[in-house]
XYZ file of C-alpha atoms in Angstrom:
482
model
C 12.706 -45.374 -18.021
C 15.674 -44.457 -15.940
C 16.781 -40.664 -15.623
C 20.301 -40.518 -15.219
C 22.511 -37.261 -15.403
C 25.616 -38.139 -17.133
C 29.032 -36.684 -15.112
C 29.578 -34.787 -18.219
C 26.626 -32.580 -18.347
C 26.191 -32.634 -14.867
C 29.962 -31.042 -14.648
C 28.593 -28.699 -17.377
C 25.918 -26.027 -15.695
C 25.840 -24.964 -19.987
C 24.958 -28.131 -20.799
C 22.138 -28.612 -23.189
C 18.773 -28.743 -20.862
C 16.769 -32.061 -20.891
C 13.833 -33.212 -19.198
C 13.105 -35.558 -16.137
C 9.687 -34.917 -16.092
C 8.160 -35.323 -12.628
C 11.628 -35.969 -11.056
C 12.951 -32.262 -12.030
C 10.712 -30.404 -9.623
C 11.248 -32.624 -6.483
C 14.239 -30.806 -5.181
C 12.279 -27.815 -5.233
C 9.363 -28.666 -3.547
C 11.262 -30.510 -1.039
C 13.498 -26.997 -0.462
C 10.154 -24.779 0.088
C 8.074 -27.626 2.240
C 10.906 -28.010 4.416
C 11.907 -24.255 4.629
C 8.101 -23.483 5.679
C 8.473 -26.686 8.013
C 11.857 -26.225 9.799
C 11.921 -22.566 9.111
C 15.559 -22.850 8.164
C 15.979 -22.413 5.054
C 19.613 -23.508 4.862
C 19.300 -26.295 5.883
C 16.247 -27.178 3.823
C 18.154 -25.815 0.755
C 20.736 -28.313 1.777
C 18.679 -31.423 1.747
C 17.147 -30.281 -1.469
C 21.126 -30.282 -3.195
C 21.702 -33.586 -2.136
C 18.511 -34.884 -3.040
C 18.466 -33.776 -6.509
C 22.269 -35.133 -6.869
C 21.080 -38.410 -5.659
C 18.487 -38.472 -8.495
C 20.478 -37.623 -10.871
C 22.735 -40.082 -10.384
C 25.493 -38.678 -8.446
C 25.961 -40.181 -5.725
C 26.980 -38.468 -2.231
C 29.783 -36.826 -3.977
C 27.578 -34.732 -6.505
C 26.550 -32.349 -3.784
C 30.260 -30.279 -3.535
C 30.602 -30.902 -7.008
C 27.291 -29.157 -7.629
C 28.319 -26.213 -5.014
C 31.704 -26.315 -7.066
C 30.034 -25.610 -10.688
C 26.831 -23.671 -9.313
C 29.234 -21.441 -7.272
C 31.817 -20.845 -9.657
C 30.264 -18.764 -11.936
C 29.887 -15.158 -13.069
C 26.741 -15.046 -11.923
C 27.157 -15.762 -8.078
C 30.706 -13.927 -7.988
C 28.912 -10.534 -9.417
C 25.642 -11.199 -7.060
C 27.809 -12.077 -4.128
C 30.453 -9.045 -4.766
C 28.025 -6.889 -5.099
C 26.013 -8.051 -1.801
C 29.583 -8.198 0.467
C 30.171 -4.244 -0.993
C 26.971 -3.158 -0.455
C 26.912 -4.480 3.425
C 30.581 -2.630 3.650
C 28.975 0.588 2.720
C 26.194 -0.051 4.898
C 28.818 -0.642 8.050
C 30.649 2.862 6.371
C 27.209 4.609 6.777
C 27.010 3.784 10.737
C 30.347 4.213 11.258
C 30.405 7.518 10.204
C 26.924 7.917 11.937
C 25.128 8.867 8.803
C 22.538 6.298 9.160
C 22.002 7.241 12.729
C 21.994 10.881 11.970
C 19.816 10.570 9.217
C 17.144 8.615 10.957
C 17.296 11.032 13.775
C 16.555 13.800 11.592
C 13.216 11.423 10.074
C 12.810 11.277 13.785
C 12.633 14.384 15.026
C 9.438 14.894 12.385
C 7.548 12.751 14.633
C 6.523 10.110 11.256
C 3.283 8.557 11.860
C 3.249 4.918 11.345
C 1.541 5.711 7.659
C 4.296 8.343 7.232
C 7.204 5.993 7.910
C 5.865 3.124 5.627
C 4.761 5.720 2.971
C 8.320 7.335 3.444
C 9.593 3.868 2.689
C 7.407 3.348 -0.125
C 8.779 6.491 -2.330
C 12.681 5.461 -1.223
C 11.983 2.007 -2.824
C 11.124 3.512 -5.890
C 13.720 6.084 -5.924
C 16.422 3.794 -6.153
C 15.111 2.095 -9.139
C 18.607 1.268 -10.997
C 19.071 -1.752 -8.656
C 16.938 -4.766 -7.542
C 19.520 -5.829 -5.290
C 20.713 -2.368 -4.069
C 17.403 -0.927 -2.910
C 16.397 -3.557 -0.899
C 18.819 -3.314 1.057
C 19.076 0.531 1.215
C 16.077 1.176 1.993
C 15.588 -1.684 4.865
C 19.079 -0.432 6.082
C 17.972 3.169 6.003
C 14.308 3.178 7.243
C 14.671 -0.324 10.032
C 15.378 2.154 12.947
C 12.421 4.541 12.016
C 9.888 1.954 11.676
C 11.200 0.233 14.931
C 10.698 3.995 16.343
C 6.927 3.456 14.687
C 6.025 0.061 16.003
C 6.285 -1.473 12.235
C 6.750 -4.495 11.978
C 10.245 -5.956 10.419
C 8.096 -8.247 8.148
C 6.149 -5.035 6.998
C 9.694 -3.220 6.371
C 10.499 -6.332 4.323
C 7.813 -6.140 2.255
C 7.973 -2.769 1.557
C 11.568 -2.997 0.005
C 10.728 -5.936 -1.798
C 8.024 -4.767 -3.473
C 9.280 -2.096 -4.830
C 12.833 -3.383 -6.094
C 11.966 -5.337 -9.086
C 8.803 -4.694 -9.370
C 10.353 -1.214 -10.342
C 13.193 -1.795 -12.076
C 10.974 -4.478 -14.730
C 8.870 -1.158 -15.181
C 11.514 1.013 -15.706
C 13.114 1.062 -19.392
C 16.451 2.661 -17.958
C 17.610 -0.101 -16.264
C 19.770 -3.495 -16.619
C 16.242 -5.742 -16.466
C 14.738 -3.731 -19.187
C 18.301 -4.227 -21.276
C 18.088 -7.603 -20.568
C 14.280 -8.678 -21.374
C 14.677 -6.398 -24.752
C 17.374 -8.161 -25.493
C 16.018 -11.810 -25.425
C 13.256 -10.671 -27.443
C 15.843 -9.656 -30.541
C 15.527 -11.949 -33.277
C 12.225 -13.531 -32.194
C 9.063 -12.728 -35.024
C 9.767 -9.018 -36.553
C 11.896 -7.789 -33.405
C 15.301 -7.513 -35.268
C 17.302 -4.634 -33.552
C 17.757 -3.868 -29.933
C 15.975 -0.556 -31.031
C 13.136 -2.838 -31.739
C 13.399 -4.595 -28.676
C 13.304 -1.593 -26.640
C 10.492 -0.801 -27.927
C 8.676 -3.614 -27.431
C 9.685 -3.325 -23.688
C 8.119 0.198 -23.737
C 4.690 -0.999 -25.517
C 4.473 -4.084 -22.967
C 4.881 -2.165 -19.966
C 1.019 -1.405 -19.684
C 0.373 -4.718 -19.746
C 2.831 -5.784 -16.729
C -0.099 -5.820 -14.524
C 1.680 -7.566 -11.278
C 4.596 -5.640 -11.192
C 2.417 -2.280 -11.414
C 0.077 -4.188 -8.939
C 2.533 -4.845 -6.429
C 4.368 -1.694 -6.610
C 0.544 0.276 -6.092
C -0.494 -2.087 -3.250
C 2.445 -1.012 -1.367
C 1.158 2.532 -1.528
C -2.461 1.761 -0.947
C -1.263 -0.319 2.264
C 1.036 1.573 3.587
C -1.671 4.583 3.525
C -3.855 2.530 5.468
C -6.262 2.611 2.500
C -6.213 -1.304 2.317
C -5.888 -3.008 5.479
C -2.896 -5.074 6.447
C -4.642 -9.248 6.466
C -3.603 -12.408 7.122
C -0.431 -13.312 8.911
C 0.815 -9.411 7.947
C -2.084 -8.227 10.282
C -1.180 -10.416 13.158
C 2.487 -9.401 12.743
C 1.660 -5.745 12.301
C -0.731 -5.946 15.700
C 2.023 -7.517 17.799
C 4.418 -4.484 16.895
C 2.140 -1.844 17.799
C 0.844 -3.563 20.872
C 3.079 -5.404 22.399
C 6.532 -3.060 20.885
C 7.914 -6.703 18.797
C 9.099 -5.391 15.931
C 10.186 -9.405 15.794
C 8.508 -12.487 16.628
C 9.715 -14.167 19.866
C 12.216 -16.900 18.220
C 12.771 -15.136 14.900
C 16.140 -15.373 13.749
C 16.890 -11.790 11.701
C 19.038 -12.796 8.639
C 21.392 -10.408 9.136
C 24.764 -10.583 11.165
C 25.171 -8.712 14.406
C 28.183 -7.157 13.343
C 25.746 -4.402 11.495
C 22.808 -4.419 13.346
C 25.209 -3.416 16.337
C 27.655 -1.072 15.338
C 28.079 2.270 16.833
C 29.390 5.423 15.404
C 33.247 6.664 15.966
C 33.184 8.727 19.252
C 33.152 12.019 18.501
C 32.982 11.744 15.174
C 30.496 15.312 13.392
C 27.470 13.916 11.637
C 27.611 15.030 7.785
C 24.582 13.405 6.338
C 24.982 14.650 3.197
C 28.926 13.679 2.994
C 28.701 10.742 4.406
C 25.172 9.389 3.164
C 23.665 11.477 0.659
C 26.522 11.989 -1.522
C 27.718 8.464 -1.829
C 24.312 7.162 -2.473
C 24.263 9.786 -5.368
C 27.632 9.148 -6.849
C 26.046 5.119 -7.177
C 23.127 6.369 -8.623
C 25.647 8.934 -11.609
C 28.016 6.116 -11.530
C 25.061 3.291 -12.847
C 22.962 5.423 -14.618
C 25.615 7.290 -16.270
C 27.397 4.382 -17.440
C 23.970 2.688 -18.767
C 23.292 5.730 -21.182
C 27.222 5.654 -22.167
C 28.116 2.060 -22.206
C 24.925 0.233 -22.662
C 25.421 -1.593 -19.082
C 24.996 -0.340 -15.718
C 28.353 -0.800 -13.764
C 26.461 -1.073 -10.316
C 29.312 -3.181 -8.781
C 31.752 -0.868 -9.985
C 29.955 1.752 -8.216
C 29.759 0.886 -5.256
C 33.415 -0.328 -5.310
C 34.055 3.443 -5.967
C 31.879 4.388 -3.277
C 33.849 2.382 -0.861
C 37.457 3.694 -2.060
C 35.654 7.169 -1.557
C 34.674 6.803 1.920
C 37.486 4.767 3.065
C 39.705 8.056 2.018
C 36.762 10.530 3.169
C 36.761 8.330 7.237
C 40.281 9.143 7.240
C 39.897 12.646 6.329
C 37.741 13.004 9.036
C 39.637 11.492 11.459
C 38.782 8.180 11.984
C 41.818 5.982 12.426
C 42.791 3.356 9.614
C 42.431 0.611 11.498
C 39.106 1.113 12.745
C 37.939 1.638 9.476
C 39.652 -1.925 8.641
C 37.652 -3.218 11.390
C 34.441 -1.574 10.114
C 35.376 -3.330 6.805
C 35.718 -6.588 7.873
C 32.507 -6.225 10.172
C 30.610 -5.344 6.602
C 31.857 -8.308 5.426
C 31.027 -10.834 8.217
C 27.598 -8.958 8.409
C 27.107 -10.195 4.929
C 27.925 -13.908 5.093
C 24.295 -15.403 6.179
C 22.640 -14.145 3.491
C 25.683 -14.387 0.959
C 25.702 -18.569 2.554
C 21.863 -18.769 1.346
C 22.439 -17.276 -2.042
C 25.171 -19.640 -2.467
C 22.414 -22.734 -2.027
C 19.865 -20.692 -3.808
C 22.173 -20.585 -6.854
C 22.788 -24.237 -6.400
C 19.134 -25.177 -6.309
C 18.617 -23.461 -9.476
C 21.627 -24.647 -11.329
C 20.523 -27.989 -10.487
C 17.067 -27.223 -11.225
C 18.292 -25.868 -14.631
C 20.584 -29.388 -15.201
C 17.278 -31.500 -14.665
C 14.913 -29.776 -17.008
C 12.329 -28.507 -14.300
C 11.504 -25.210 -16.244
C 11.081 -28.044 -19.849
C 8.818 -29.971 -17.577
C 6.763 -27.098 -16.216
C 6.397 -25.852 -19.813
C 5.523 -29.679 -21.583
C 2.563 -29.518 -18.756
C 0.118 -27.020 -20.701
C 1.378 -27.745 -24.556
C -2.388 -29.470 -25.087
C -4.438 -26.323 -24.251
C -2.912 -22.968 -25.627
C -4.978 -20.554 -27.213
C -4.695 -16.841 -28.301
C -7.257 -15.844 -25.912
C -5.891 -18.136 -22.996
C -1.900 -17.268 -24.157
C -1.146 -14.759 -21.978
C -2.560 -15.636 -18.559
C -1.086 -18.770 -19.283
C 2.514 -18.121 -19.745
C 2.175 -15.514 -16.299
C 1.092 -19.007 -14.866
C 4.243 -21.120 -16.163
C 6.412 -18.168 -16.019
C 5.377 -17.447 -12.020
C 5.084 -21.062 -11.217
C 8.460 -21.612 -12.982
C 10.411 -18.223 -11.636
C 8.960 -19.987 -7.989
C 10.437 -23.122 -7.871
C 14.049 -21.885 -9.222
C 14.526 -18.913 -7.165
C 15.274 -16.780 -10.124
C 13.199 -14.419 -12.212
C 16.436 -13.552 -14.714
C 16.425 -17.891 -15.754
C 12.614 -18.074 -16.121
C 12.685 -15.340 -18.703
C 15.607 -16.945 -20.161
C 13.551 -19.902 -21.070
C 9.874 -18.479 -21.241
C 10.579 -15.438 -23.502
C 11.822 -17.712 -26.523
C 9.009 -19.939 -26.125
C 6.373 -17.190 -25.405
C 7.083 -15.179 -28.491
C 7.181 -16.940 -30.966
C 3.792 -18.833 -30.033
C 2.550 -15.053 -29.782
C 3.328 -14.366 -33.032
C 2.634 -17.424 -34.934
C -0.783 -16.483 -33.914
C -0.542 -12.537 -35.212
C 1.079 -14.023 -38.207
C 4.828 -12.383 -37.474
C 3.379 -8.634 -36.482
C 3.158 -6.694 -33.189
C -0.191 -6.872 -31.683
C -1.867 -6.431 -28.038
C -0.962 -10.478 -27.896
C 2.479 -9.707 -28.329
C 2.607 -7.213 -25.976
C 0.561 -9.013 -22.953
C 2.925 -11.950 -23.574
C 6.178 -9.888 -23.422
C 4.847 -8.462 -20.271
C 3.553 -11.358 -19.023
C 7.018 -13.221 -19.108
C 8.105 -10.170 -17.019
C 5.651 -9.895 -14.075
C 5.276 -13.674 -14.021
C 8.610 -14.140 -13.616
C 8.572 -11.074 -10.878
C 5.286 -12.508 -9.096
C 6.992 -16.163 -8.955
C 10.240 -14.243 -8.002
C 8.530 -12.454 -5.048
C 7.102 -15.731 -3.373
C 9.733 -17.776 -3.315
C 11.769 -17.876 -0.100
C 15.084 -19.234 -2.647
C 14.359 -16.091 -4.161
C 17.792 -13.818 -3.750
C 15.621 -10.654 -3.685
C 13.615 -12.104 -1.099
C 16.693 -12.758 0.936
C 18.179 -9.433 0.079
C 14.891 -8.030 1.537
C 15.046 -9.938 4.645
C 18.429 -8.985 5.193
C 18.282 -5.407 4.796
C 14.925 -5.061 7.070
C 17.081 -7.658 9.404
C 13.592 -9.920 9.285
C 13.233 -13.579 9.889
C 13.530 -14.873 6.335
C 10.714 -17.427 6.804
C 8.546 -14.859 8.192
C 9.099 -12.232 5.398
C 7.791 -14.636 3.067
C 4.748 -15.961 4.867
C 3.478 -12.228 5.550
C 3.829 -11.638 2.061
C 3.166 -14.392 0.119
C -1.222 -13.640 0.173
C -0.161 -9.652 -0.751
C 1.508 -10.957 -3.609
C -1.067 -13.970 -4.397
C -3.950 -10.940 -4.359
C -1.926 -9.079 -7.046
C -1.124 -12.071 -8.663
C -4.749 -13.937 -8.945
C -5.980 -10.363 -10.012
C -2.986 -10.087 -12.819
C -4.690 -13.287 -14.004
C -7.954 -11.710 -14.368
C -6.745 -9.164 -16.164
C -4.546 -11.085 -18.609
C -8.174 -13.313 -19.249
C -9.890 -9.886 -19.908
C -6.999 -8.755 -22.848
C -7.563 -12.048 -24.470
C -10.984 -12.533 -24.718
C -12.197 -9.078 -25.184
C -8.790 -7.354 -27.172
C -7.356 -10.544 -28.768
């Protein structure tokens, strides 16, 4: 049987998704083996592309026609938008030597290494509203006190990883929990968005990784569970040796914001210039989820920027130089804007040749009640790891995991309803967290200015631990509440 894409719905990322059973998951594989390998992941990202055009029939000249579709989306403009603005703001805060100023103040309270990573803990789940903001915020905001600490980058990164989505799948106030209510309306007896709100709000017991992940953070960065595996090696090299980086690690970050200085002479004003913005983003996205039904995060940081721009002249910094600081923001941005670009084109091409169909055909033959919702974590993390994306797994898992949860309650909401909406979520999240296409896991690299490769290597067995034990759990609910 031969598996040919036709031009058609290859040109058409909306096409109708098929499945090319074994042959669907080989880019994939081939982009994390070779990213591990090579420890470039743009390049291995790269070879992936063209290897999954070539199998799908198109030739040497489906690879820019895949970056062409993939790229040219929604999607990637919003995620890419909102990554360029937020590194802007970032090269506003040093400008204006908030960041600096700010740090020195965390400084001059002599943190302890616990205190620092704890410090960074309860940031990361402060700014909630935003899986791709707070990453970056609070790697941005705490790298220079836990270089001051002897922490580790790849610590820094895991901290902000683990608590940006893990937080905002918990939290029912934000554009994930809009989003996963929403796919569950008109699935079983979940007919409104009312109702599918409050599904999310029943299920969110039962997201055991997410509220796994987000604790383990806490319970590591106390010191009450040790740091292991390659985390403890990286971790013991910082405090002995002063490496908050490997030797060889390349931080995916540009230099244009790790080494930027403040305007001479310029007054610090934390709260003006760091405080206050990071508020007005906060009224600007929550206020316009509870008015419009849709967090304008984008638009709020757009605002942001206007603000400051105006404010940096106000205070005397000349126009130009805040062009300059601009335009540094923006070139700061571009390595991990150039591997989100790939990452999207992995998973649109993933998406074209029915990998997530194929994952989900595998385990058809043994579902049960009991078994139901460890299983679907399984697909759901397995499938959210090989694409990159958490958003496209539940895309595909939560129609599928639904309504197999309620043929089995007969069409009413029960703890198997529940566990499976939830276990969509935190398998999607655990998969999500992983995977080095993952753009959270870049955005996490990038704001802790970490080796990408080495961000997820350190945390990959954290989020295995949490994710083995989510399993356990899930087994528990079904055969002892199910």
């Amino acid at each position: 049987m031969q598996y040919i894409l036709t031009k058609e719905d290859f040109h058409n990322m909306e096409a109708e998704i098929i499945n090319m059973g074994f042959i669907s998951i080989i880019p994939a594989i081939i982009a994390i083996v070779l990213s591990f390998v090579t420890r470039n992941t743009i390049v291995s990202l790269v070879v992936a592309c063209i290897t999954g055009t070539l199998l799908a029939g198109e030739g040497l000249l489906g690879f820019p026609t895949l970056l062409k579709n993939s790229l040219g989306t929604t999607s990637f403009s919003w995620v890419m938008l909102l990554n360029t603005f937020i590194a802007i703001i970032v090269a506003y805060f040093q400008k204006t030597g908030a960041i600096q100023s700010f740090s020195q103040m965390i400084h001059d309270k002599n943190l302890s290494r616990r205190g620092a990573q704890l410090m960074a803990w309860v940031l990361g789940i402060f700014v909630y509203f935003s899986d791709s903001f707070s990453p970056l915020f609070v790697g941005t905001t705490m790298r220079s006190i836990t270089d001051k600490a002897k922490i580790s980058r790849e610590k820094l990164a895991y901290i902000a990883d683990s608590t940006s989505a893990p937080v905002s799948v918990l939290v029912p106030i934000t554009g994930w929990a809009a989003y996963l209510s929403g796919l569950a309306v008109g699935i079983g007896c979940i007919v409104t968005e009312e109702d599918g709100s409050a599904l999310f709000l029943r299920a969110v017991p039962f997201n055991f990784y997410a509220i796994l992940a987000v604790l383990m953070v806490g319970l590591v960065g106390s010191g009450i569970i040790k740091d292991f595996g390659p985390m403890a090696k990286a971790e013991k090299r910082a405090l002995e040796e002063g490496k908050v980086l490997r030797d060889g690690a390349v931080p995916l970050i540009g230099k244009e914001l790790t080494e930027m200085k403040a305007h001479e002479g310029i007054r610090p004003r934390i709260f003006l210039n760091f405080l206050f913005p990071v508020l007005m983003i906060i009224t600007i996205a929550l206020g316009t989820y509870i008015t419009m039904g849709s967090a304008k995060t984008m638009e709020a940081f757009l605002f942001v920027i206007i603000f400051m721009t105006i404010s940096m002249l106000v205070q005397g910094i000349p126009f130009r130089e805040i062009m300059d600081t601009l335009t540094d923001g923006i070139k700061g941005a571009v390595p991990a804007v150039t591997l989100l670009a790939l990452a999207y084109s992995i998973n649109a091409l993933s998406k074209s040749m029915g990998t997530a169909n194929y994952i989900v055909s595998l385990s058809e033959d043994f579902l049960t009640p009991a078994l139901l919702p460890a299983i679907i974590f399984v697909i759901s993390a397995i499938m959210a790891f090989a694409t990159g994306s958490s958003w496209g797994t539940f895309a595909i898992c939560m129609p599928i995991a639904l309504p197999l949860a309620f043929a089995f309650t007969g069409n009413t909401l029960s703890t198997l309803v529940y566990a499976c909406f939830a276990a969509v979520a935190g398998g999607g999240v655990f998969g999500d967290h992983c995977s080095p296409l993952s753009d959270t896991t870049v955005l996490s690299s990038t704001g802790a200015a970490a080796d990408h490769i080495d961000h997820v290597q350190t945390q990959l067995p954290y989020a295995l631990c949490c994710g083995m034990l989510s399993v356990a759990l899930y087994l528990i609910i079904g055969f002892v509440f199910i």
